[in-house]
mmCIF file of C-alpha atoms in Angstrom:
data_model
loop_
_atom_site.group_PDB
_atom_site.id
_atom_site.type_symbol
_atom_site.label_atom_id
_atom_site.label_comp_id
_atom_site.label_asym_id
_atom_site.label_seq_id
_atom_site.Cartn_x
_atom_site.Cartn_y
_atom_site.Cartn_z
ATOM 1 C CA UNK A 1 -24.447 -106.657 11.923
ATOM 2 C CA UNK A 2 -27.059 -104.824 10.648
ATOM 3 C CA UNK A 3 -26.835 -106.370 7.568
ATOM 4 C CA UNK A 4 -28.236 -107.749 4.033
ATOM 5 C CA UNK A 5 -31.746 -108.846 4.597
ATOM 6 C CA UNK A 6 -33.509 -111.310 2.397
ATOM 7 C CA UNK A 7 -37.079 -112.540 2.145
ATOM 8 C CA UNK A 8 -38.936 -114.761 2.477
ATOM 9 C CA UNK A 9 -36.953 -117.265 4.677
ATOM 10 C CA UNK A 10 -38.145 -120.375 3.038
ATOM 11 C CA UNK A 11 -40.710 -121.056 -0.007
ATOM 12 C CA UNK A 12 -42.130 -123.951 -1.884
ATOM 13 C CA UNK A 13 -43.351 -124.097 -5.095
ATOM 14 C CA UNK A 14 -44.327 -126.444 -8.126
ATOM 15 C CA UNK A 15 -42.736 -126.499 -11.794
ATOM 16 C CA UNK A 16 -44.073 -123.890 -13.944
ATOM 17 C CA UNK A 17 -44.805 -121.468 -11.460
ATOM 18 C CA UNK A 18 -42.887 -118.208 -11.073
ATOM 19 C CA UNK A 19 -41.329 -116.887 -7.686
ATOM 20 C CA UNK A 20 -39.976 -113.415 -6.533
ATOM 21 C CA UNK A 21 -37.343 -113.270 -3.968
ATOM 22 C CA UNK A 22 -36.235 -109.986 -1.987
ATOM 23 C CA UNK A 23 -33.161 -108.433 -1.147
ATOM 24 C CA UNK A 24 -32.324 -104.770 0.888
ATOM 25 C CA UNK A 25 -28.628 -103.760 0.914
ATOM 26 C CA UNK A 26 -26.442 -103.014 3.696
ATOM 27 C CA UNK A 27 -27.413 -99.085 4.063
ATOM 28 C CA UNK A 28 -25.252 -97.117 1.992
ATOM 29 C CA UNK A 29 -24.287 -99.968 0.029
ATOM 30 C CA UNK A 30 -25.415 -99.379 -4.033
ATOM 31 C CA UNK A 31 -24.530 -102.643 -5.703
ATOM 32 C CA UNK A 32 -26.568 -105.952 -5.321
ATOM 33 C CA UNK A 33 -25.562 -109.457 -6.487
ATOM 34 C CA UNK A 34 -27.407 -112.383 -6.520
ATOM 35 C CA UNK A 35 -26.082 -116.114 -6.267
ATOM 36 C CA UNK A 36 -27.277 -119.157 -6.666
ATOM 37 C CA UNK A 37 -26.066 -121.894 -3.729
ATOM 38 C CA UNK A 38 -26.761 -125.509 -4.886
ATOM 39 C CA UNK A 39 -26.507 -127.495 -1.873
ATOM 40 C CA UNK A 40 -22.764 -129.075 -1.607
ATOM 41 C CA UNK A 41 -21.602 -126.645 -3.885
ATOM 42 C CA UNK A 42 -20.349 -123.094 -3.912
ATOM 43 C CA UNK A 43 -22.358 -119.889 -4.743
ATOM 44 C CA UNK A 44 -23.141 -119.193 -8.997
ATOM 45 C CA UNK A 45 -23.076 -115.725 -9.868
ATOM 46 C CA UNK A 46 -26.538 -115.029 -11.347
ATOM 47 C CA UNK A 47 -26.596 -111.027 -11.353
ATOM 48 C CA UNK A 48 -25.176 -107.721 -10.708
ATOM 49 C CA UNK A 49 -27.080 -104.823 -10.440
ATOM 50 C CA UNK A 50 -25.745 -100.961 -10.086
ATOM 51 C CA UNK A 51 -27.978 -97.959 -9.608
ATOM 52 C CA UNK A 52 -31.015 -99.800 -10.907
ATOM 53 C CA UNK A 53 -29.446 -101.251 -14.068
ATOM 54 C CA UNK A 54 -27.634 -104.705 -14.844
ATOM 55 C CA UNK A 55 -23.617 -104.715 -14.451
ATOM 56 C CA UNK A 56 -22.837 -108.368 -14.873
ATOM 57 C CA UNK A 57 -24.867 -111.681 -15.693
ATOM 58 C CA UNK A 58 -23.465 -114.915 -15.216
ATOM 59 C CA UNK A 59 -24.525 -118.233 -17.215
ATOM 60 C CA UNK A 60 -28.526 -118.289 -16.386
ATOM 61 C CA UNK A 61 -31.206 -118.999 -18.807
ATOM 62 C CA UNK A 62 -33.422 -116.102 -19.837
ATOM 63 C CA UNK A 63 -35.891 -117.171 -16.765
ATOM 64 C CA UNK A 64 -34.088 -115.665 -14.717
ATOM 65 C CA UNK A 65 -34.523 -112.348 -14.149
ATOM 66 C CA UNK A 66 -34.046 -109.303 -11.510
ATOM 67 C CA UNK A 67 -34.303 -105.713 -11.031
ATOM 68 C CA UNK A 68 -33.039 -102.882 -8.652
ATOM 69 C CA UNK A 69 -35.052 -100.082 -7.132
ATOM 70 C CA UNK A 70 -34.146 -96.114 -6.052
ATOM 71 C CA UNK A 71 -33.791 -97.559 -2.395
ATOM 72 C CA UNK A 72 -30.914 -99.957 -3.788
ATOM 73 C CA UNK A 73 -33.534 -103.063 -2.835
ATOM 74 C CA UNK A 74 -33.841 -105.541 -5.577
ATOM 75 C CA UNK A 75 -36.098 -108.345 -6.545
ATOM 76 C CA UNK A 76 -35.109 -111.499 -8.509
ATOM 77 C CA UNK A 77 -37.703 -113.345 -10.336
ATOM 78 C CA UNK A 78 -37.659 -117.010 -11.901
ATOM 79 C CA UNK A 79 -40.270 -117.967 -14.314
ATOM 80 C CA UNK A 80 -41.436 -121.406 -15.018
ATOM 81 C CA UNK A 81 -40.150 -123.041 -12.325
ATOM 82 C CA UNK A 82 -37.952 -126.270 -12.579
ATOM 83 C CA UNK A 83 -36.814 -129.187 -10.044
ATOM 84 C CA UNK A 84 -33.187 -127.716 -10.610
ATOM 85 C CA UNK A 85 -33.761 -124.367 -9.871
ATOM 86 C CA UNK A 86 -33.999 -125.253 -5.904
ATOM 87 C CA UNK A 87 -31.460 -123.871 -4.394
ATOM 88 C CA UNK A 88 -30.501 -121.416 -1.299
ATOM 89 C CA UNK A 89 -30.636 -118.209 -3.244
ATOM 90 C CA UNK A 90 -28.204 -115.636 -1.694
ATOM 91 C CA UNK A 91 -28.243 -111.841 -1.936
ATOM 92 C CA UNK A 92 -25.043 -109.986 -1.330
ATOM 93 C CA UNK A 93 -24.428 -106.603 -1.333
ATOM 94 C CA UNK A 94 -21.470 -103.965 -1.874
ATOM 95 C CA UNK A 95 -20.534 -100.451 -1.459
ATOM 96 C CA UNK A 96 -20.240 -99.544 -5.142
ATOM 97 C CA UNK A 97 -20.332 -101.458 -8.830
ATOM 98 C CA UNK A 98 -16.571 -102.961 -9.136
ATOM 99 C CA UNK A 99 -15.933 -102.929 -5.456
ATOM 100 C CA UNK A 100 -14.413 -105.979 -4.480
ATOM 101 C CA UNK A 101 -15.730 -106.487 -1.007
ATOM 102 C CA UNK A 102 -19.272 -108.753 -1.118
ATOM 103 C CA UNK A 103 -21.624 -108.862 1.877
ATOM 104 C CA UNK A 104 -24.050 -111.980 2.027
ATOM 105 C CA UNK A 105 -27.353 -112.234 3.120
ATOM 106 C CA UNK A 106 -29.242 -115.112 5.202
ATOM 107 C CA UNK A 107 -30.559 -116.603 1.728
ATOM 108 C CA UNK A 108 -34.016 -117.621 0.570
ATOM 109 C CA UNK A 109 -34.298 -121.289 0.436
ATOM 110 C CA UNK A 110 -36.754 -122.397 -2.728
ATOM 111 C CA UNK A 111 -37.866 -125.911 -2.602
ATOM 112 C CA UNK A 112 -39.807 -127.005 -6.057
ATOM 113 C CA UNK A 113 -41.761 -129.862 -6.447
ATOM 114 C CA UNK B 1 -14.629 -117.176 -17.510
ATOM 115 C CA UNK B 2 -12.960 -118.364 -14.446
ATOM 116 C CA UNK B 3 -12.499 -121.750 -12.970
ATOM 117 C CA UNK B 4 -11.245 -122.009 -9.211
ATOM 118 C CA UNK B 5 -10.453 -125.221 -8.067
ATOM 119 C CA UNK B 6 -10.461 -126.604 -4.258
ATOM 120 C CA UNK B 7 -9.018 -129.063 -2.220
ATOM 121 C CA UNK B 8 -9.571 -131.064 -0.243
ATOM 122 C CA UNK B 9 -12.710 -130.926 -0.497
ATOM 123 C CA UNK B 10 -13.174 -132.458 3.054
ATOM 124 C CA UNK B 11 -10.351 -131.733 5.743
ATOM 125 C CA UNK B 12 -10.005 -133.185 9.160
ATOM 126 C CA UNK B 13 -7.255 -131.689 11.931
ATOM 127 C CA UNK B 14 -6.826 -132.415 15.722
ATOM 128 C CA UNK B 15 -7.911 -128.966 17.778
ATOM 129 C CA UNK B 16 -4.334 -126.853 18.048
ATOM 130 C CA UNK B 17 -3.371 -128.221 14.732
ATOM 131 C CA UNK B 18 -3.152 -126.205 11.352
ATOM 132 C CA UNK B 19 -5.239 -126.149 8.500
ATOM 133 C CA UNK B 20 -3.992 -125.372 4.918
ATOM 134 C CA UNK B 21 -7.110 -124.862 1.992
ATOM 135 C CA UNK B 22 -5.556 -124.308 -1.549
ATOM 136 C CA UNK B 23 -7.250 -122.598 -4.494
ATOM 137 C CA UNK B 24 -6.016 -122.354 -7.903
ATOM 138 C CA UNK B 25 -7.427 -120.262 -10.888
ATOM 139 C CA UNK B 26 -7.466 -120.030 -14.693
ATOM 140 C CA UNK B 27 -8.133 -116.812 -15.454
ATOM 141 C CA UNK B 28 -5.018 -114.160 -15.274
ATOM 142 C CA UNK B 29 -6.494 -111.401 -15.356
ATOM 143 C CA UNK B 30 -8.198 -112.095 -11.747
ATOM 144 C CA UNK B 31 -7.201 -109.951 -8.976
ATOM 145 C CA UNK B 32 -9.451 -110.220 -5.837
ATOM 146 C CA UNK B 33 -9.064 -113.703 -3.934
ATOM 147 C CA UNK B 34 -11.451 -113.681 -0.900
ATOM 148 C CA UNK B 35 -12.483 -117.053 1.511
ATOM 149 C CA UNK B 36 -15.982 -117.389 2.853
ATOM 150 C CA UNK B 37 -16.746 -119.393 6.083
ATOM 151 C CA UNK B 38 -20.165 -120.962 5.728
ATOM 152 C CA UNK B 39 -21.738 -122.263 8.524
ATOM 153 C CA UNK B 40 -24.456 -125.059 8.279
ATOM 154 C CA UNK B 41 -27.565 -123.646 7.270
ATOM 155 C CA UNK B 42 -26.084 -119.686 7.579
ATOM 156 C CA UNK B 43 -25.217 -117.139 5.058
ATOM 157 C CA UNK B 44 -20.976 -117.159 3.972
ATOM 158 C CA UNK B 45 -18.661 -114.635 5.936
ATOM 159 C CA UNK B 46 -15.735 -113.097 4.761
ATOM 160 C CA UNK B 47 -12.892 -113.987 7.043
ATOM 161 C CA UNK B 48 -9.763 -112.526 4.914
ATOM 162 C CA UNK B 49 -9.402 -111.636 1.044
ATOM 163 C CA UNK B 50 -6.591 -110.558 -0.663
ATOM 164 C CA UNK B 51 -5.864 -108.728 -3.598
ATOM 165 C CA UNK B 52 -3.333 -109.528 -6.518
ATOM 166 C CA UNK B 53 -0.697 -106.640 -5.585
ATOM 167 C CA UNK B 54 0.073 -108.063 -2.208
ATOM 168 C CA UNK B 55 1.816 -111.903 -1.431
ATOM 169 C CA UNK B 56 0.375 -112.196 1.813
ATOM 170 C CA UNK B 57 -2.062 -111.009 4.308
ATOM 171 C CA UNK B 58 -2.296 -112.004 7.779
ATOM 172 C CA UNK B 59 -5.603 -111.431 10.560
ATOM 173 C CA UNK B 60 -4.683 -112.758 13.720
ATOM 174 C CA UNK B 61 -4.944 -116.615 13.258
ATOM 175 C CA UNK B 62 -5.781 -116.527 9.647
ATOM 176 C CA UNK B 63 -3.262 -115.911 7.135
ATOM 177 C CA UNK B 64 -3.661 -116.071 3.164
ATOM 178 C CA UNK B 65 -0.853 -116.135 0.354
ATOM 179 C CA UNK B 66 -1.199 -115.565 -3.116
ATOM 180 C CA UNK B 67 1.052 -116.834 -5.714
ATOM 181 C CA UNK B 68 0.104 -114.653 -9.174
ATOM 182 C CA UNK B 69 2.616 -116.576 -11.127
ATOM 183 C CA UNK B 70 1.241 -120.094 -10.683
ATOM 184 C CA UNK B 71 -2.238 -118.886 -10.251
ATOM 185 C CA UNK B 72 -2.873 -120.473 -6.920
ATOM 186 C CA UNK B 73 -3.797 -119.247 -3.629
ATOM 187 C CA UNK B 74 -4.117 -120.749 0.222
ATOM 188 C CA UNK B 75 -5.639 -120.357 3.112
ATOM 189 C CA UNK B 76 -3.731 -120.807 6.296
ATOM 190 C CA UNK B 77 -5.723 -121.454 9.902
ATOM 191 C CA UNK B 78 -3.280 -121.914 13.332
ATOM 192 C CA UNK B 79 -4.191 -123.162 16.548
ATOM 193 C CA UNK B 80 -7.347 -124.137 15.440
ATOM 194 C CA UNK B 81 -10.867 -124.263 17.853
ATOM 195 C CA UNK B 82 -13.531 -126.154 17.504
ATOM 196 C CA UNK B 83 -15.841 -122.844 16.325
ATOM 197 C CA UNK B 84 -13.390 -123.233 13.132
ATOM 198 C CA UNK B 85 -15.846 -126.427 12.241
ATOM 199 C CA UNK B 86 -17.629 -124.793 8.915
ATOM 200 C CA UNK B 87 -17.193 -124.767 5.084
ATOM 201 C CA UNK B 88 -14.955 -122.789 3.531
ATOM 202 C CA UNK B 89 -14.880 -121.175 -0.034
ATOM 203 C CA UNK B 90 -12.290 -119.433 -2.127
ATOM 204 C CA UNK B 91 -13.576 -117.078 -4.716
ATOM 205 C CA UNK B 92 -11.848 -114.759 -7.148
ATOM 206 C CA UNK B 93 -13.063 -112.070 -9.409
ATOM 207 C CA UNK B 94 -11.601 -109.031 -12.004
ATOM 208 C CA UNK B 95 -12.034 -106.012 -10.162
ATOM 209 C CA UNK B 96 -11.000 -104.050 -12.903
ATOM 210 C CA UNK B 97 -12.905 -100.340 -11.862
ATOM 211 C CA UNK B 98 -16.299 -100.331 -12.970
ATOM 212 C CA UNK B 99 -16.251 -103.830 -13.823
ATOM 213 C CA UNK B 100 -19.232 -105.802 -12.332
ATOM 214 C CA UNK B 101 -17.626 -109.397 -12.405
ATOM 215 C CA UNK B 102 -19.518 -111.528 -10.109
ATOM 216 C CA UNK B 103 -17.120 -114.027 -7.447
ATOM 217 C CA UNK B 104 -16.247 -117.146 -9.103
ATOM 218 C CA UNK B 105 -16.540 -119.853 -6.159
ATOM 219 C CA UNK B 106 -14.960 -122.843 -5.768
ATOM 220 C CA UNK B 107 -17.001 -125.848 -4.357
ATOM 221 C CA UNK B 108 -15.427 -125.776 -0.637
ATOM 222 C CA UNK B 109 -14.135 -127.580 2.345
ATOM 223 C CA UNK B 110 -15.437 -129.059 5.269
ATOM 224 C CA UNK B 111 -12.907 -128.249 7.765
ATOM 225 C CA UNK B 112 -13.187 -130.552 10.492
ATOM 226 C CA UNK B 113 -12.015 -130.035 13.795
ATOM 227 C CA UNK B 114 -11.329 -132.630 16.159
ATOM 228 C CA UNK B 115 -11.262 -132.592 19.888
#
């Protein structure tokens, strides 16, 4: 499908040090979500974004931190990087804000050291 | 917020056999219920989801219930092929319009399928 892309792929960083991840949307599709996949574990709702402004949050610390643009893409950032935060960070996207239907990207997988 | 629990977490059936996956959540007001396949090392895929007015929803050989009352859901796989082999997850959310609830995930099964 021609469907939620995510970049980059893979990424490795060291504590303290800040990393942006990238998400575009299904065309057509207005809503983002991002998730945070823990490995053995199910996805953790981190954000929801709508037209360019937050919708939902889940239980982050204020590190965490994203944004939408006019083309729907979005960008989630993580300051001062931890050993926890690695973690296959998944994009999903959905038609409209309070849609129920989620579309997953391939994930970014962020390795800190 | 919402808890959804899983089990088994690990599952192992003879090919042909069924599989059953059973969710339960804590939150009543939650009214979406779909499963994810997740494939080692590839993003999740819905394969069915179900919302909280209907009891059951069937797709060929995947079929899920919902029971509202006991707050507990299942996923039902016949006549299943060894491309079955993957991790499933069963999420719910409030859809309630406008809302922007994120899923709430539980923490899977590795179906297993054996020759």
């Amino acid at each position: 499908d021609a469907g939620v892309t995510q970049s980059p792929t893979h990424l490795i960083k060291t504590r303290g040090q800040h990393v942006t991840l990238r998400c575009s949307p299904i065309s057509g599709h207005k809503s983002v979500s991002w998730y945070q996949q823990v490995l053995g574990q199910g996805p953790q709702f981190i954000f929801q974004y709508y037209e360019k402004e937050e919708r939902g949050r889940g239980n982050f610390p204020d590190r965490f931190s994203a944004r939408q643009f006019p083309n729907y893409s979005s960008e989630l950032n993580v300051n001062a990087l931890l050993l926890g935060d690695s973690a296959l960070y998944l994009c999903a996207s959905s038609p409209e804000v309070g849609t129920d239907t989620q579309y997953f990207g391939p994930g970014t997988r962020l390795t800190v050291l | 917020g919402e808890n959804v629990e899983q089990h088994p977490s690990t599952l192992s059936v003879q090919e042909g056999d069924s599989a059953v996956i059973k969710c339960t959540y804590s939150d009543s007001a939650s009214n979406y219920f779909p499963w994810y396949k997740q494939e080692l090392g590839k993003r999740p895929q819905l394969i069915i989801d179900i919302r909280s007015n209907v009891g059951e929803k069937k797709d060929q050989r995947i079929a899920v219930t919902l029971n509202k009352t006991a707050k507990h859901f299942s996923l039902h796989i016949t006549e299943t092929q060894p491309e079955d082999s993957a991790v499933y997850f069963c999420a719910a959310s409030e859809r309630s319009g406008g809302g922007a609830d994120g899923l709430t995930f539980g923490k899977g099964t590795h179906l297993i399928i054996q020759p």
